[in-house]
Amino acid sequence: MSRPKYFTPNEVSVHNTIDDLWVSFLGKVYDLTPLCQKYAGDVLLKPIISAIRTHVDPQTGCVIPYCPNGRFVHIPPPYPDTNWANDFGRPWWKDEGYLVGILSAKTRFIKIINTLTSQEQVIEVCSEEIMTEILDRYLRYNKHAASYTWKYDKRNLEMNKTLEQNGIHDDDEDFYELSMNDNSFLQAVHLYFNDDLTEA
């Protein structure tokens, strides 16, 4: 079974136009671009929000979606209305066709040092990602990243495990409590070059 793709909130937030719209909802990330194309020009697209909550309508006593910014696509009107077409099938937040991945519960920054070139990169990663997925993120800086041995504290990292499982603990809370600048004390992963260059 393949692993889900994890996204940072920053990665989701850059998809913020009508031609490229992603949202996160209940820990999942949805690409609503096809939905925007389908409902182009519909006023109900405007108030799509990042979370859907319910509340009890004070006038009817019914449990209905809470939409403080107005109704949006696939949300019924608060009162019975014969003009509302409910033949759209599954609402977008239940349609796996829009699902692109999972929103990370906690992101963290790590420093990656290439010992061959002495280049350093600080990248944001998802705490749930295993090292091969972090390697994929790092490919934009070095397309031969798989030709390196990844180490932390002189130990080879197990590429099918997360940072935490490899003994690289997230110190964000400690830095916060001690009022320390965590950028100065980031854990560093060192890359040691092997002789076999991977193909581009």
mmCIF file of C-alpha atoms in Angstrom:
data_model
loop_
_atom_site.group_PDB
_atom_site.id
_atom_site.type_symbol
_atom_site.label_atom_id
_atom_site.label_comp_id
_atom_site.label_asym_id
_atom_site.label_seq_id
_atom_site.Cartn_x
_atom_site.Cartn_y
_atom_site.Cartn_z
ATOM 1 C CA MET A 1 0.000 0.000 0.000
ATOM 2 C CA SER A 2 1.474 3.368 -0.994
ATOM 3 C CA ARG A 3 2.045 6.066 1.587
ATOM 4 C CA PRO A 4 -0.081 9.218 1.464
ATOM 5 C CA LYS A 5 1.501 12.462 0.319
ATOM 6 C CA TYR A 6 1.979 14.982 3.131
ATOM 7 C CA PHE A 7 1.819 18.739 2.655
ATOM 8 C CA THR A 8 2.856 21.663 4.831
ATOM 9 C CA PRO A 9 0.371 24.514 5.381
ATOM 10 C CA ASN A 10 2.734 26.734 3.359
ATOM 11 C CA GLU A 11 2.535 24.358 0.399
ATOM 12 C CA VAL A 12 -1.258 24.424 0.506
ATOM 13 C CA SER A 13 -1.437 28.205 0.864
ATOM 14 C CA VAL A 14 0.406 28.926 -2.408
ATOM 15 C CA HIS A 15 -2.467 27.317 -4.344
ATOM 16 C CA ASN A 16 -4.799 30.237 -3.803
ATOM 17 C CA THR A 17 -6.254 31.304 -7.131
ATOM 18 C CA ILE A 18 -9.415 30.311 -8.974
ATOM 19 C CA ASP A 19 -7.225 28.469 -11.510
ATOM 20 C CA ASP A 20 -5.250 26.626 -8.819
ATOM 21 C CA LEU A 21 -7.142 26.239 -5.549
ATOM 22 C CA TRP A 22 -6.258 23.861 -2.727
ATOM 23 C CA VAL A 23 -7.909 23.703 0.681
ATOM 24 C CA SER A 24 -7.320 21.677 3.809
ATOM 25 C CA PHE A 25 -10.264 20.229 5.681
ATOM 26 C CA LEU A 26 -10.219 17.841 8.646
ATOM 27 C CA GLY A 27 -6.549 17.055 8.067
ATOM 28 C CA LYS A 28 -6.897 16.296 4.364
ATOM 29 C CA VAL A 29 -5.781 18.384 1.393
ATOM 30 C CA TYR A 30 -8.095 18.815 -1.588
ATOM 31 C CA ASP A 31 -7.385 20.256 -5.033
ATOM 32 C CA LEU A 32 -10.600 22.097 -5.846
ATOM 33 C CA THR A 33 -9.387 23.452 -9.192
ATOM 34 C CA PRO A 34 -11.707 21.096 -11.158
ATOM 35 C CA LEU A 35 -14.602 22.118 -8.889
ATOM 36 C CA CYS A 36 -13.873 25.796 -9.606
ATOM 37 C CA GLN A 37 -13.866 25.084 -13.326
ATOM 38 C CA LYS A 38 -17.158 23.220 -13.068
ATOM 39 C CA TYR A 39 -18.860 26.010 -11.083
ATOM 40 C CA ALA A 40 -17.081 28.935 -12.815
ATOM 41 C CA GLY A 41 -18.959 32.182 -12.238
ATOM 42 C CA ASP A 42 -21.153 30.722 -9.480
ATOM 43 C CA VAL A 43 -21.386 33.020 -6.456
ATOM 44 C CA LEU A 44 -21.304 29.947 -4.193
ATOM 45 C CA LEU A 45 -17.617 29.460 -4.975
ATOM 46 C CA LYS A 46 -16.658 32.716 -3.287
ATOM 47 C CA PRO A 47 -16.971 31.797 0.382
ATOM 48 C CA ILE A 48 -15.322 28.369 0.343
ATOM 49 C CA ILE A 49 -13.650 28.199 3.709
ATOM 50 C CA SER A 50 -11.012 25.938 5.199
ATOM 51 C CA ALA A 51 -13.289 24.260 7.762
ATOM 52 C CA ILE A 52 -16.905 23.215 7.834
ATOM 53 C CA ARG A 53 -18.651 23.220 11.173
ATOM 54 C CA THR A 54 -22.258 22.632 12.107
ATOM 55 C CA HIS A 55 -24.568 24.457 14.484
ATOM 56 C CA VAL A 56 -28.177 24.314 15.570
ATOM 57 C CA ASP A 57 -30.251 26.875 13.710
ATOM 58 C CA PRO A 58 -32.033 28.951 16.388
ATOM 59 C CA GLN A 59 -35.206 29.303 14.297
ATOM 60 C CA THR A 60 -35.647 25.753 12.999
ATOM 61 C CA GLY A 61 -33.760 23.728 15.613
ATOM 62 C CA CYS A 62 -32.079 21.806 12.765
ATOM 63 C CA VAL A 63 -28.386 20.955 12.684
ATOM 64 C CA ILE A 64 -26.986 22.663 9.589
ATOM 65 C CA PRO A 65 -23.531 23.620 8.298
ATOM 66 C CA TYR A 66 -22.191 26.789 9.925
ATOM 67 C CA CYS A 67 -21.141 29.170 7.164
ATOM 68 C CA PRO A 68 -20.454 32.608 8.654
ATOM 69 C CA ASN A 69 -19.171 33.861 5.273
ATOM 70 C CA GLY A 70 -22.180 32.572 3.349
ATOM 71 C CA ARG A 71 -23.134 29.293 1.692
ATOM 72 C CA PHE A 72 -20.732 27.663 -0.702
ATOM 73 C CA VAL A 73 -20.769 24.877 -3.261
ATOM 74 C CA HIS A 74 -22.707 21.754 -2.130
ATOM 75 C CA ILE A 75 -24.044 23.382 1.070
ATOM 76 C CA PRO A 76 -27.870 23.336 1.229
ATOM 77 C CA PRO A 77 -29.793 26.515 2.037
ATOM 78 C CA PRO A 78 -30.830 26.867 5.691
ATOM 79 C CA TYR A 79 -34.504 26.479 4.814
ATOM 80 C CA PRO A 80 -36.293 24.189 2.339
ATOM 81 C CA ASP A 81 -35.950 25.564 -1.155
ATOM 82 C CA THR A 82 -37.201 23.948 -4.350
ATOM 83 C CA ASN A 83 -34.599 25.866 -6.380
ATOM 84 C CA TRP A 84 -31.696 24.045 -4.740
ATOM 85 C CA ALA A 85 -30.515 21.204 -6.966
ATOM 86 C CA ASN A 86 -29.124 18.395 -4.848
ATOM 87 C CA ASP A 87 -28.268 16.088 -7.749
ATOM 88 C CA PHE A 88 -24.525 16.841 -7.676
ATOM 89 C CA GLY A 89 -23.609 13.488 -6.112
ATOM 90 C CA ARG A 90 -21.086 13.481 -3.278
ATOM 91 C CA PRO A 91 -20.136 16.856 -1.756
ATOM 92 C CA TRP A 92 -16.558 17.889 -2.518
ATOM 93 C CA TRP A 93 -15.279 17.256 1.026
ATOM 94 C CA LYS A 94 -16.405 13.615 0.763
ATOM 95 C CA ASP A 95 -15.216 13.104 -2.815
ATOM 96 C CA GLU A 96 -11.860 11.294 -2.874
ATOM 97 C CA GLY A 97 -11.372 12.481 -6.467
ATOM 98 C CA TYR A 98 -10.376 15.906 -5.131
ATOM 99 C CA LEU A 99 -8.115 14.486 -2.415
ATOM 100 C CA VAL A 100 -4.404 15.059 -3.060
ATOM 101 C CA GLY A 101 -2.895 14.267 0.327
ATOM 102 C CA ILE A 102 -2.796 14.901 4.041
ATOM 103 C CA LEU A 103 -2.022 18.112 5.880
ATOM 104 C CA SER A 104 0.910 17.645 8.228
ATOM 105 C CA ALA A 105 -0.027 17.765 11.898
ATOM 106 C CA LYS A 106 3.385 19.296 12.667
ATOM 107 C CA THR A 107 6.081 20.653 10.407
ATOM 108 C CA ARG A 108 9.692 21.285 11.317
ATOM 109 C CA PHE A 109 12.811 22.755 9.809
ATOM 110 C CA ILE A 110 16.031 20.823 9.358
ATOM 111 C CA LYS A 111 19.414 21.791 8.015
ATOM 112 C CA ILE A 112 20.957 19.597 5.328
ATOM 113 C CA ILE A 113 24.699 19.949 4.817
ATOM 114 C CA ASN A 114 26.355 18.581 1.699
ATOM 115 C CA THR A 115 29.861 17.655 2.898
ATOM 116 C CA LEU A 116 31.146 17.465 -0.687
ATOM 117 C CA THR A 117 30.202 21.026 -1.660
ATOM 118 C CA SER A 118 29.795 22.542 1.843
ATOM 119 C CA GLN A 119 26.379 23.835 0.817
ATOM 120 C CA GLU A 120 23.724 24.138 3.501
ATOM 121 C CA GLN A 121 19.977 24.182 2.969
ATOM 122 C CA VAL A 122 17.264 24.689 5.572
ATOM 123 C CA ILE A 123 14.032 23.049 4.471
ATOM 124 C CA GLU A 124 10.603 22.666 6.002
ATOM 125 C CA VAL A 125 9.454 19.064 6.223
ATOM 126 C CA CYS A 126 6.422 17.219 7.550
ATOM 127 C CA SER A 127 7.028 15.314 10.777
ATOM 128 C CA GLU A 128 5.216 12.292 9.285
ATOM 129 C CA GLU A 129 7.542 12.032 6.283
ATOM 130 C CA ILE A 130 10.133 9.292 6.043
ATOM 131 C CA MET A 131 13.677 10.128 4.937
ATOM 132 C CA THR A 132 13.116 9.132 1.293
ATOM 133 C CA GLU A 133 10.274 11.667 1.144
ATOM 134 C CA ILE A 134 12.553 14.308 2.674
ATOM 135 C CA LEU A 135 15.148 13.336 0.073
ATOM 136 C CA ASP A 136 12.507 14.018 -2.607
ATOM 137 C CA ARG A 137 12.006 17.506 -1.158
ATOM 138 C CA TYR A 138 15.768 18.082 -1.251
ATOM 139 C CA LEU A 139 16.094 17.103 -4.942
ATOM 140 C CA ARG A 140 15.408 20.699 -5.985
ATOM 141 C CA TYR A 141 18.761 21.638 -4.426
ATOM 142 C CA ASN A 142 20.709 18.569 -5.537
ATOM 143 C CA LYS A 143 19.304 16.214 -8.163
ATOM 144 C CA HIS A 144 21.861 13.564 -7.143
ATOM 145 C CA ALA A 145 20.755 13.492 -3.496
ATOM 146 C CA ALA A 146 20.194 9.723 -3.699
ATOM 147 C CA SER A 147 23.925 9.302 -4.419
ATOM 148 C CA TYR A 148 24.757 10.422 -0.900
ATOM 149 C CA THR A 149 24.751 8.616 2.427
ATOM 150 C CA TRP A 150 22.546 10.557 4.827
ATOM 151 C CA LYS A 151 23.886 10.754 8.384
ATOM 152 C CA TYR A 152 23.033 12.347 11.680
ATOM 153 C CA ASP A 153 25.450 12.417 14.606
ATOM 154 C CA LYS A 154 27.809 10.101 12.645
ATOM 155 C CA ARG A 155 25.064 7.476 12.237
ATOM 156 C CA ASN A 156 23.612 6.360 8.916
ATOM 157 C CA LEU A 157 19.945 7.271 8.731
ATOM 158 C CA GLU A 158 17.377 4.618 7.910
ATOM 159 C CA MET A 159 15.654 6.073 4.855
ATOM 160 C CA ASN A 160 12.351 4.258 5.476
ATOM 161 C CA LYS A 161 11.938 5.914 8.891
ATOM 162 C CA THR A 162 10.959 9.415 10.008
ATOM 163 C CA LEU A 163 13.338 11.925 11.585
ATOM 164 C CA GLU A 164 11.962 11.087 15.024
ATOM 165 C CA GLN A 165 12.358 7.344 14.422
ATOM 166 C CA ASN A 166 15.960 8.045 13.425
ATOM 167 C CA GLY A 167 16.607 9.743 16.765
ATOM 168 C CA ILE A 168 16.371 13.326 15.449
ATOM 169 C CA HIS A 169 13.932 14.756 17.960
ATOM 170 C CA ASP A 170 11.867 17.872 17.340
ATOM 171 C CA ASP A 171 13.193 20.546 19.702
ATOM 172 C CA ASP A 172 10.728 23.307 18.755
ATOM 173 C CA GLU A 173 8.972 23.278 22.143
ATOM 174 C CA ASP A 174 12.269 23.413 24.025
ATOM 175 C CA PHE A 175 13.469 26.323 21.880
ATOM 176 C CA TYR A 176 10.202 28.136 22.530
ATOM 177 C CA GLU A 177 10.352 27.608 26.305
ATOM 178 C CA LEU A 178 13.978 28.762 26.439
ATOM 179 C CA SER A 179 13.336 31.708 24.068
ATOM 180 C CA MET A 180 16.088 30.457 21.795
ATOM 181 C CA ASN A 181 16.381 31.167 18.091
ATOM 182 C CA ASP A 182 15.820 27.695 16.705
ATOM 183 C CA ASN A 183 17.363 28.636 13.339
ATOM 184 C CA SER A 184 20.756 28.845 15.030
ATOM 185 C CA PHE A 185 20.439 25.408 16.612
ATOM 186 C CA LEU A 186 18.711 23.308 13.966
ATOM 187 C CA GLN A 187 19.625 19.646 13.825
ATOM 188 C CA ALA A 188 21.921 19.049 10.860
ATOM 189 C CA VAL A 189 21.754 16.069 8.539
ATOM 190 C CA HIS A 190 25.074 15.504 6.746
ATOM 191 C CA LEU A 191 25.283 14.105 3.242
ATOM 192 C CA TYR A 192 28.384 12.095 2.293
ATOM 193 C CA PHE A 193 28.959 11.534 -1.388
ATOM 194 C CA ASN A 194 29.054 7.993 -2.778
ATOM 195 C CA ASP A 195 30.816 7.239 -6.077
ATOM 196 C CA ASP A 196 27.660 6.253 -7.979
ATOM 197 C CA LEU A 197 25.919 9.247 -9.505
ATOM 198 C CA THR A 198 22.211 8.742 -9.958
ATOM 199 C CA GLU A 199 20.823 9.532 -13.382
ATOM 200 C CA ALA A 200 19.002 12.807 -13.805
#
